Amino acid sequence: MQTSVHIDSRFPAMGTTIFTVMSRLAAECSAVNLAQGFPDFQAEDALFDAMHRHLRAGRNQYAPMAGMPELRTAIAGKVAALYGAAYDSETEITVTAGATQAIFTAIAAFVRPGDEVIVFAPVYDSYVPAIETVGGKAVYAHLRFPDYAPDWDEVRALITPRTRMIVINSPHNPTGALLSAADLDALAGVVRGSDIVVLSDEVYEHILFDGEAHASLSGHLELAARSIVVSSFGKTYHITGWKIGYVVGPAALMAEFRKVHQFNVFTVHGPSQLAIADYMQDASRHLGLAAFYQEKRDAFRQLLAATPFELLPCRGTYFQLARYERMSELADRDFAEWLTREVGVAVIPVSVFQPDGRDDKVVRFCFAKREETLVAAAARLQRAFPGQS
Ligand code: PMP
Ligand code: GLN
């Protein structure tokens, strides 16, 4: 259908998110999709049974705006048990339609036109569009290649009177890097005495390897007092399609968050909140995630060792970065497309997360897949690059 309006696009340069682009291409080419981050295995029946129970029990009308009390109580219990933080489930926890909505809502609640928001490149792809939608300006700090560590002196130098927010993400997508307790102390030093709000994207909080502990901002008293912390059940319980997440933060910040949330989604799908609340009662389901994914990470790394890819460290998340310099001179976007079309394995080019398009010849694999999927992908890669490992 033709439109009769002249559109003066608000985002003339904005394309479609890389995750949609690569998943579409993967389907078109019947490639093994190790691009977009989602599990190709099923969650447990107990979760679906719980959802069914609540549907049939008639819990099908609007949940309270902030989320089902049962789920907020379960979240408060989990965050207290893991990070020693006491968030009030009435006033300091809000259930969201996934982390994406949580992040967008937090940015809309605090960032005004002309405000600056510091983000770290490579940067997860939803942050900057959210900042720009509300008229803010993204200011880039850089994670150092190839260990993707932040430089807090650089961050300090980027602070201006317009800095409203700093967005951090650990475990980090796409790099698999972690922030340490010392990083949090350094960040606290940077923002001390200011009114900067910290937005902490911790959707992979349960996926850390080799015994590393997650440094949650919830557990850092000084930072928690100025932070909105985001998590997502999609990652934790293998249900990315349910789009349920949550935020925790001090009551005064949460009150501002809810001013936007109530007119953004108002409230989130109820029966799935109740099902998750039931499912969370067994803490081994989130606590066991690290070991579950460590096994997949190790198996996948072993499979890739028989290819010419050079693997970067993966300390958390379900993403593995790999350099392909020995295999191709293509730019990473072209390499990702070529790999999808010609080899039949879809990946994400990491330069899409770089504001200046910086290309370190690195692609991201998602290993949240069944063993046979990973084996099939590796077999295609080994066939495409015989004897080059
Ligand atoms: N932040 C990061 C770092 C992510 O990787 C993702 C999703 N993969 C999200 C936010 C969005 O999570 P959700 O699907 O719950 O919206
Ligand atoms: N965050 C997921 C990833 O990194 C994808 C989420 C999405 O498709 N928006 O692959």
Tab-separated table of C-alpha atoms and ligand atoms in Angstrom:
chain	number	residue	atom	x	y	z
A	1	MET	CA	0.000	0.000	0.000
A	2	GLN	CA	1.229	3.508	-0.812
A	3	THR	CA	1.245	6.210	1.823
A	4	SER	CA	0.089	9.723	1.098
A	5	VAL	CA	2.262	11.344	3.762
A	6	HIS	CA	5.751	12.626	3.271
A	7	ILE	CA	7.853	10.972	5.964
A	8	ASP	CA	10.612	13.018	7.468
A	9	SER	CA	12.190	9.981	9.161
A	10	ARG	CA	13.302	10.457	12.740
A	11	PHE	CA	15.983	7.848	12.133
A	12	PRO	CA	17.010	8.114	8.494
A	13	ALA	CA	20.237	6.172	9.015
A	14	MET	CA	18.747	3.395	11.134
A	15	GLY	CA	18.538	-0.057	9.609
A	16	THR	CA	17.102	-3.284	11.008
A	17	THR	CA	18.707	-4.868	14.065
A	18	ILE	CA	21.491	-7.283	13.131
A	19	PHE	CA	19.763	-10.098	15.036
A	20	THR	CA	16.740	-9.946	12.752
A	21	VAL	CA	18.906	-9.536	9.665
A	22	MET	CA	21.073	-12.557	10.440
A	23	SER	CA	18.224	-14.799	11.582
A	24	ARG	CA	16.367	-14.033	8.363
A	25	LEU	CA	19.448	-14.735	6.273
A	26	ALA	CA	20.118	-17.947	8.198
A	27	ALA	CA	16.580	-19.165	7.486
A	28	GLU	CA	16.839	-18.167	3.826
A	29	CYS	CA	20.087	-20.117	3.438
A	30	SER	CA	19.154	-23.032	5.721
A	31	ALA	CA	22.249	-22.144	7.722
A	32	VAL	CA	22.849	-23.296	11.283
A	33	ASN	CA	21.872	-20.169	13.195
A	34	LEU	CA	24.583	-19.388	15.731
A	35	ALA	CA	23.914	-15.676	15.229
A	36	GLN	CA	20.950	-14.401	17.242
A	37	GLY	CA	21.205	-15.340	20.911
A	38	PHE	CA	18.520	-17.865	21.814
A	39	PRO	CA	18.526	-21.504	22.914
A	40	ASP	CA	17.395	-24.131	20.405
A	41	PHE	CA	16.373	-26.459	23.223
A	42	GLN	CA	13.247	-26.575	25.301
A	43	ALA	CA	12.701	-25.303	28.835
A	44	GLU	CA	11.441	-27.802	31.428
A	45	ASP	CA	7.865	-29.038	31.503
A	46	ALA	CA	7.516	-27.823	35.091
A	47	LEU	CA	7.526	-24.255	33.803
A	48	PHE	CA	4.872	-24.939	31.187
A	49	ASP	CA	2.761	-26.943	33.646
A	50	ALA	CA	2.863	-24.010	36.055
A	51	MET	CA	1.754	-21.612	33.321
A	52	HIS	CA	-1.107	-23.938	32.399
A	53	ARG	CA	-2.216	-24.170	36.002
A	54	HIS	CA	-2.429	-20.410	36.305
A	55	LEU	CA	-4.215	-19.994	32.983
A	56	ARG	CA	-6.834	-22.545	34.008
A	57	ALA	CA	-7.144	-21.054	37.478
A	58	GLY	CA	-8.329	-17.875	35.802
A	59	ARG	CA	-5.329	-15.651	36.381
A	60	ASN	CA	-5.863	-14.033	32.999
A	61	GLN	CA	-6.655	-10.406	33.709
A	62	TYR	CA	-4.275	-7.476	34.107
A	63	ALA	CA	-1.464	-8.014	36.548
A	64	PRO	CA	-0.716	-5.081	38.868
A	65	MET	CA	1.251	-2.380	37.057
A	66	ALA	CA	4.538	-3.234	38.778
A	67	GLY	CA	4.140	-6.980	38.274
A	68	MET	CA	2.580	-9.941	40.047
A	69	PRO	CA	3.353	-9.742	43.797
A	70	GLU	CA	4.290	-13.442	43.776
A	71	LEU	CA	7.015	-12.783	41.225
A	72	ARG	CA	8.268	-9.584	42.833
A	73	THR	CA	8.578	-11.428	46.139
A	74	ALA	CA	10.515	-14.232	44.470
A	75	ILE	CA	12.842	-11.713	42.802
A	76	ALA	CA	13.426	-9.915	46.108
A	77	GLY	CA	14.322	-13.259	47.692
A	78	LYS	CA	16.723	-14.185	44.920
A	79	VAL	CA	18.507	-10.830	44.853
A	80	ALA	CA	18.825	-10.858	48.646
A	81	ALA	CA	20.173	-14.405	48.667
A	82	LEU	CA	22.699	-13.811	45.906
A	83	TYR	CA	23.855	-10.252	46.444
A	84	GLY	CA	22.809	-9.458	50.012
A	85	ALA	CA	20.631	-6.601	48.770
A	86	ALA	CA	17.300	-5.744	50.400
A	87	TYR	CA	14.898	-4.419	47.761
A	88	ASP	CA	11.310	-3.785	48.803
A	89	SER	CA	9.076	-5.834	46.506
A	90	GLU	CA	6.317	-3.198	46.674
A	91	THR	CA	8.353	-0.160	45.731
A	92	GLU	CA	11.721	-1.283	44.404
A	93	ILE	CA	11.051	-4.083	41.914
A	94	THR	CA	9.185	-3.878	38.599
A	95	VAL	CA	8.502	-6.701	36.168
A	96	THR	CA	9.077	-5.722	32.532
A	97	ALA	CA	8.434	-7.070	29.051
A	98	GLY	CA	11.999	-8.320	28.798
A	99	ALA	CA	15.218	-6.442	29.352
A	100	THR	CA	14.817	-4.439	26.153
A	101	GLN	CA	11.732	-2.681	27.492
A	102	ALA	CA	13.377	-2.271	30.873
A	103	ILE	CA	16.388	-0.555	29.321
A	104	PHE	CA	14.287	1.642	27.063
A	105	THR	CA	12.002	2.617	29.925
A	106	ALA	CA	14.873	3.442	32.281
A	107	ILE	CA	16.481	5.633	29.646
A	108	ALA	CA	13.184	7.384	28.889
A	109	ALA	CA	12.600	7.958	32.596
A	110	PHE	CA	15.912	9.674	33.287
A	111	VAL	CA	17.401	11.053	30.084
A	112	ARG	CA	16.215	14.394	28.748
A	113	PRO	CA	16.929	16.036	25.398
A	114	GLY	CA	20.568	17.113	25.320
A	115	ASP	CA	21.639	14.824	28.170
A	116	GLU	CA	24.706	12.671	27.681
A	117	VAL	CA	24.787	8.951	28.389
A	118	ILE	CA	28.089	7.114	28.555
A	119	VAL	CA	28.084	3.661	26.967
A	120	PHE	CA	30.927	1.237	26.302
A	121	ALA	CA	31.847	0.158	22.787
A	122	PRO	CA	31.308	-2.492	21.607
A	123	VAL	CA	27.792	-1.668	22.779
A	124	TYR	CA	24.671	-3.864	22.794
A	125	ASP	CA	22.532	-2.675	19.947
A	126	SER	CA	19.422	-1.382	21.743
A	127	TYR	CA	21.073	1.169	24.040
A	128	VAL	CA	21.960	3.958	21.635
A	129	PRO	CA	18.658	3.958	19.694
A	130	ALA	CA	16.851	4.249	23.044
A	131	ILE	CA	19.063	7.159	24.096
A	132	GLU	CA	18.573	8.927	20.774
A	133	THR	CA	14.820	8.341	20.734
A	134	VAL	CA	14.471	10.469	23.845
A	135	GLY	CA	16.817	13.142	22.506
A	136	GLY	CA	19.895	12.126	24.495
A	137	LYS	CA	23.413	11.828	23.164
A	138	ALA	CA	25.493	8.667	23.443
A	139	VAL	CA	29.073	9.269	24.517
A	140	TYR	CA	31.428	6.353	23.932
A	141	ALA	CA	33.984	4.845	26.247
A	142	HIS	CA	35.949	1.967	24.784
A	143	LEU	CA	36.530	-1.568	25.939
A	144	ARG	CA	40.147	-2.418	25.185
A	145	PHE	CA	40.763	-4.974	22.464
A	146	PRO	CA	41.174	-7.923	22.863
A	147	ASP	CA	40.343	-8.347	26.564
A	148	TYR	CA	37.492	-5.811	26.473
A	149	ALA	CA	38.395	-4.222	29.808
A	150	PRO	CA	37.105	-0.717	30.577
A	151	ASP	CA	39.434	2.223	31.137
A	152	TRP	CA	38.020	4.171	34.077
A	153	ASP	CA	40.335	7.124	33.450
A	154	GLU	CA	38.778	7.427	30.009
A	155	VAL	CA	35.319	7.311	31.577
A	156	ARG	CA	36.251	9.983	34.100
A	157	ALA	CA	37.453	12.222	31.285
A	158	LEU	CA	34.140	11.820	29.444
A	159	ILE	CA	32.025	13.119	32.316
A	160	THR	CA	30.514	16.571	31.769
A	161	PRO	CA	27.780	18.521	33.560
A	162	ARG	CA	25.378	16.991	30.973
A	163	THR	CA	26.204	13.386	31.878
A	164	ARG	CA	22.934	11.927	33.133
A	165	MET	CA	23.590	8.215	32.983
A	166	ILE	CA	26.219	5.524	32.520
A	167	VAL	CA	25.132	2.192	31.052
A	168	ILE	CA	27.168	-0.885	31.896
A	169	ASN	CA	26.710	-4.529	30.938
A	170	SER	CA	28.289	-7.499	32.679
A	171	PRO	CA	28.568	-10.311	31.708
A	172	HIS	CA	29.007	-8.476	28.442
A	173	ASN	CA	27.289	-9.070	25.148
A	174	PRO	CA	28.911	-9.508	22.624
A	175	THR	CA	32.353	-10.032	24.191
A	176	GLY	CA	31.807	-12.391	27.117
A	177	ALA	CA	33.920	-10.088	29.324
A	178	LEU	CA	33.138	-9.435	32.987
A	179	LEU	CA	33.381	-6.430	35.265
A	180	SER	CA	35.178	-7.199	38.521
A	181	ALA	CA	34.493	-5.944	42.029
A	182	ALA	CA	37.447	-3.584	41.490
A	183	ASP	CA	35.742	-2.215	38.361
A	184	LEU	CA	32.648	-1.449	40.403
A	185	ASP	CA	34.761	0.358	42.992
A	186	ALA	CA	36.374	2.368	40.206
A	187	LEU	CA	32.960	3.225	38.754
A	188	ALA	CA	31.768	4.280	42.207
A	189	GLY	CA	34.754	6.609	42.407
A	190	VAL	CA	33.917	8.111	39.017
A	191	VAL	CA	30.286	8.929	39.858
A	192	ARG	CA	30.742	9.827	43.539
A	193	GLY	CA	29.258	13.225	44.343
A	194	SER	CA	27.369	13.451	41.028
A	195	ASP	CA	23.716	12.826	40.151
A	196	ILE	CA	24.574	10.293	37.490
A	197	VAL	CA	22.250	7.301	37.362
A	198	VAL	CA	23.810	3.944	36.519
A	199	LEU	CA	21.857	1.499	34.377
A	200	SER	CA	23.301	-1.971	34.800
A	201	ASP	CA	22.355	-4.615	32.252
A	202	GLU	CA	22.908	-7.925	34.021
A	203	VAL	CA	20.800	-10.234	31.874
A	204	TYR	CA	23.558	-12.890	31.914
A	205	GLU	CA	24.020	-12.668	35.689
A	206	HIS	CA	23.836	-16.462	36.087
A	207	ILE	CA	26.125	-17.352	33.182
A	208	LEU	CA	29.726	-16.956	34.410
A	209	PHE	CA	32.422	-19.542	34.004
A	210	ASP	CA	35.415	-21.036	35.780
A	211	GLY	CA	34.057	-20.216	39.216
A	212	GLU	CA	33.913	-16.454	38.674
A	213	ALA	CA	31.394	-14.578	40.813
A	214	HIS	CA	29.021	-12.042	39.301
A	215	ALA	CA	29.748	-8.515	40.520
A	216	SER	CA	26.177	-7.223	40.618
A	217	LEU	CA	25.551	-3.567	41.236
A	218	SER	CA	22.798	-4.723	43.585
A	219	GLY	CA	25.516	-5.993	45.878
A	220	HIS	CA	27.546	-2.771	45.811
A	221	LEU	CA	25.931	-0.554	48.425
A	222	GLU	CA	27.246	2.728	47.143
A	223	LEU	CA	26.388	2.044	43.492
A	224	ALA	CA	23.072	0.340	44.235
A	225	ALA	CA	21.841	3.619	45.716
A	226	ARG	CA	22.029	5.232	42.252
A	227	SER	CA	21.392	2.246	40.004
A	228	ILE	CA	18.670	0.514	38.088
A	229	VAL	CA	19.686	-3.133	37.655
A	230	VAL	CA	18.139	-5.118	34.801
A	231	SER	CA	17.747	-8.876	34.365
A	232	SER	CA	15.831	-11.152	32.008
A	233	PHE	CA	14.156	-14.502	32.558
A	234	GLY	CA	14.527	-15.179	28.855
A	235	LYS	CA	18.221	-15.917	29.334
A	236	THR	CA	17.936	-17.656	32.650
A	237	TYR	CA	15.104	-20.077	31.945
A	238	HIS	CA	15.565	-20.651	28.187
A	239	ILE	CA	12.434	-18.692	27.264
A	240	THR	CA	13.595	-15.688	25.262
A	241	GLY	CA	10.229	-15.601	23.492
A	242	TRP	CA	8.327	-14.977	26.713
A	243	LYS	CA	9.871	-11.518	26.990
A	244	ILE	CA	9.764	-11.217	30.764
A	245	GLY	CA	12.437	-9.403	32.734
A	246	TYR	CA	12.694	-7.116	35.704
A	247	VAL	CA	14.415	-4.129	37.220
A	248	VAL	CA	15.421	-3.425	40.797
A	249	GLY	CA	16.428	-0.053	42.185
A	250	PRO	CA	15.957	2.358	45.095
A	251	ALA	CA	12.336	3.457	45.603
A	252	ALA	CA	12.894	7.014	44.364
A	253	LEU	CA	14.429	5.797	41.108
A	254	MET	CA	11.792	3.092	40.733
A	255	ALA	CA	9.013	5.656	41.131
A	256	GLU	CA	10.422	7.521	38.113
A	257	PHE	CA	10.831	4.279	36.187
A	258	ARG	CA	7.198	3.376	36.807
A	259	LYS	CA	5.979	6.760	35.584
A	260	VAL	CA	7.135	5.675	32.138
A	261	HIS	CA	6.478	1.941	32.506
A	262	GLN	CA	2.784	2.487	33.282
A	263	PHE	CA	2.217	4.228	29.952
A	264	ASN	CA	4.671	2.171	27.989
A	265	VAL	CA	3.429	-1.380	28.585
A	266	PHE	CA	1.383	-0.720	31.760
A	267	THR	CA	1.849	-4.330	32.805
A	268	VAL	CA	3.274	-7.617	31.578
A	269	HIS	CA	1.708	-10.973	30.626
A	270	GLY	CA	0.335	-12.344	33.894
A	271	PRO	CA	0.268	-16.145	33.725
A	272	SER	CA	3.910	-16.325	32.694
A	273	GLN	CA	4.877	-14.141	35.665
A	274	LEU	CA	3.096	-16.551	37.994
A	275	ALA	CA	4.694	-19.563	36.329
A	276	ILE	CA	8.156	-18.038	36.695
A	277	ALA	CA	7.452	-17.195	40.344
A	278	ASP	CA	6.687	-20.874	40.994
A	279	TYR	CA	9.656	-22.053	38.992
A	280	MET	CA	12.069	-19.753	40.831
A	281	GLN	CA	11.344	-21.479	44.123
A	282	ASP	CA	13.959	-24.056	43.194
A	283	ALA	CA	17.130	-21.940	43.171
A	284	SER	CA	19.160	-24.705	41.520
A	285	ARG	CA	17.389	-23.775	38.283
A	286	HIS	CA	19.247	-20.467	38.049
A	287	LEU	CA	22.273	-21.474	40.093
A	288	GLY	CA	22.892	-24.473	37.832
A	289	LEU	CA	23.049	-22.355	34.703
A	290	ALA	CA	26.763	-21.587	34.909
A	291	ALA	CA	27.772	-25.256	34.917
A	292	PHE	CA	25.220	-26.045	32.217
A	293	TYR	CA	26.625	-23.424	29.854
A	294	GLN	CA	30.243	-23.992	30.818
A	295	GLU	CA	29.934	-27.489	29.446
A	296	LYS	CA	28.546	-26.092	26.198
A	297	ARG	CA	31.220	-23.423	26.023
A	298	ASP	CA	33.992	-25.969	26.508
A	299	ALA	CA	32.537	-28.404	23.988
A	300	PHE	CA	32.074	-25.655	21.426
A	301	ARG	CA	35.572	-24.293	21.922
A	302	GLN	CA	36.929	-27.776	21.439
A	303	LEU	CA	34.969	-28.146	18.197
A	304	LEU	CA	36.224	-24.802	16.905
A	305	ALA	CA	39.790	-25.745	17.791
A	306	ALA	CA	39.703	-27.912	14.663
A	307	THR	CA	39.130	-24.804	12.513
A	308	PRO	CA	41.405	-21.821	11.831
A	309	PHE	CA	39.302	-19.529	14.039
A	310	GLU	CA	41.262	-17.965	16.899
A	311	LEU	CA	39.122	-18.030	20.001
A	312	LEU	CA	38.981	-15.105	22.392
A	313	PRO	CA	38.358	-15.723	26.099
A	314	CYS	CA	34.731	-16.277	27.097
A	315	ARG	CA	34.213	-15.598	30.812
A	316	GLY	CA	30.435	-15.299	30.756
A	317	THR	CA	27.284	-15.118	28.537
A	318	TYR	CA	26.530	-17.741	25.895
A	319	PHE	CA	28.582	-16.034	23.223
A	320	GLN	CA	31.990	-16.999	21.891
A	321	LEU	CA	34.053	-14.482	19.958
A	322	ALA	CA	36.468	-15.661	17.292
A	323	ARG	CA	38.982	-13.931	15.029
A	324	TYR	CA	39.062	-15.064	11.431
A	325	GLU	CA	42.083	-13.144	10.166
A	326	ARG	CA	43.839	-16.364	9.127
A	327	MET	CA	40.846	-17.365	7.024
A	328	SER	CA	39.673	-14.315	5.124
A	329	GLU	CA	40.394	-10.715	4.312
A	330	LEU	CA	36.733	-9.793	4.145
A	331	ALA	CA	35.273	-7.130	6.422
A	332	ASP	CA	33.400	-8.807	9.266
A	333	ARG	CA	29.906	-8.024	7.910
A	334	ASP	CA	30.852	-9.508	4.559
A	335	PHE	CA	32.527	-12.464	6.218
A	336	ALA	CA	29.407	-13.143	8.325
A	337	GLU	CA	27.217	-13.006	5.241
A	338	TRP	CA	29.602	-15.200	3.252
A	339	LEU	CA	29.821	-17.718	6.094
A	340	THR	CA	26.032	-17.868	6.278
A	341	ARG	CA	25.470	-18.211	2.528
A	342	GLU	CA	28.412	-20.351	1.501
A	343	VAL	CA	29.327	-22.358	4.590
A	344	GLY	CA	25.895	-22.538	6.171
A	345	VAL	CA	26.763	-21.149	9.604
A	346	ALA	CA	25.296	-17.805	10.680
A	347	VAL	CA	27.238	-15.543	13.054
A	348	ILE	CA	27.123	-11.920	14.187
A	349	PRO	CA	29.818	-9.478	12.974
A	350	VAL	CA	31.119	-7.571	15.992
A	351	SER	CA	31.704	-4.271	14.159
A	352	VAL	CA	27.943	-3.624	14.267
A	353	PHE	CA	28.388	-2.908	17.975
A	354	GLN	CA	31.078	-0.304	17.265
A	355	PRO	CA	29.925	3.284	16.733
A	356	ASP	CA	32.730	3.947	14.234
A	357	GLY	CA	32.389	0.557	12.553
A	358	ARG	CA	35.779	-0.527	13.925
A	359	ASP	CA	36.472	-3.976	12.530
A	360	ASP	CA	38.798	-6.261	14.467
A	361	LYS	CA	37.863	-9.196	12.219
A	362	VAL	CA	35.908	-10.842	14.984
A	363	VAL	CA	32.562	-12.641	14.807
A	364	ARG	CA	30.239	-13.837	17.553
A	365	PHE	CA	28.922	-17.374	17.843
A	366	CYS	CA	26.010	-18.268	20.140
A	367	PHE	CA	26.556	-21.637	21.819
A	368	ALA	CA	23.160	-21.849	23.582
A	369	LYS	CA	22.408	-24.807	21.338
A	370	ARG	CA	21.935	-28.556	21.470
A	371	GLU	CA	25.094	-30.583	21.076
A	372	GLU	CA	24.028	-31.793	17.628
A	373	THR	CA	23.547	-28.209	16.446
A	374	LEU	CA	27.033	-27.236	17.567
A	375	VAL	CA	28.503	-30.384	16.033
A	376	ALA	CA	26.691	-29.725	12.739
A	377	ALA	CA	27.975	-26.149	12.646
A	378	ALA	CA	31.519	-27.260	13.419
A	379	ALA	CA	31.365	-29.942	10.723
A	380	ARG	CA	30.415	-27.326	8.131
A	381	LEU	CA	33.237	-25.073	9.275
A	382	GLN	CA	35.763	-27.901	9.223
A	383	ARG	CA	34.652	-28.873	5.712
A	384	ALA	CA	34.982	-25.291	4.511
A	385	PHE	CA	38.479	-24.873	5.908
A	386	PRO	CA	40.081	-28.297	5.605
A	387	GLY	CA	43.522	-28.735	7.065
A	388	GLN	CA	43.838	-25.088	7.990
A	389	SER	CA	43.646	-25.403	11.754
B	1	PMP	N1	20.704	-6.835	27.058
B	1	PMP	C1	21.554	-7.733	26.577
B	1	PMP	C2	23.007	-7.558	26.865
B	1	PMP	C3	21.081	-8.808	25.831
B	1	PMP	O1	21.949	-9.690	25.339
B	1	PMP	C4	19.715	-8.934	25.595
B	1	PMP	C5	19.110	-10.033	24.772
B	1	PMP	N2	19.893	-10.945	24.271
B	1	PMP	C6	18.853	-7.978	26.108
B	1	PMP	C7	19.384	-6.932	26.826
B	1	PMP	C8	17.392	-8.034	25.873
B	1	PMP	O2	16.777	-9.010	26.645
B	1	PMP	P1	15.246	-9.382	26.442
B	1	PMP	O3	15.190	-10.423	25.407
B	1	PMP	O4	14.799	-9.851	27.785
B	1	PMP	O5	14.545	-8.130	26.019
B	2	GLN	N1	20.203	-10.204	22.649
B	2	GLN	C1	20.142	-11.267	21.708
B	2	GLN	C2	21.505	-11.400	21.045
B	2	GLN	O1	22.425	-10.753	21.419
B	2	GLN	C3	19.105	-11.028	20.664
B	2	GLN	C4	17.928	-10.232	21.083
B	2	GLN	C5	17.246	-9.667	19.899
B	2	GLN	O2	17.148	-10.329	18.877
B	2	GLN	N2	16.839	-8.456	20.017
B	2	GLN	O3	21.652	-12.135	20.119
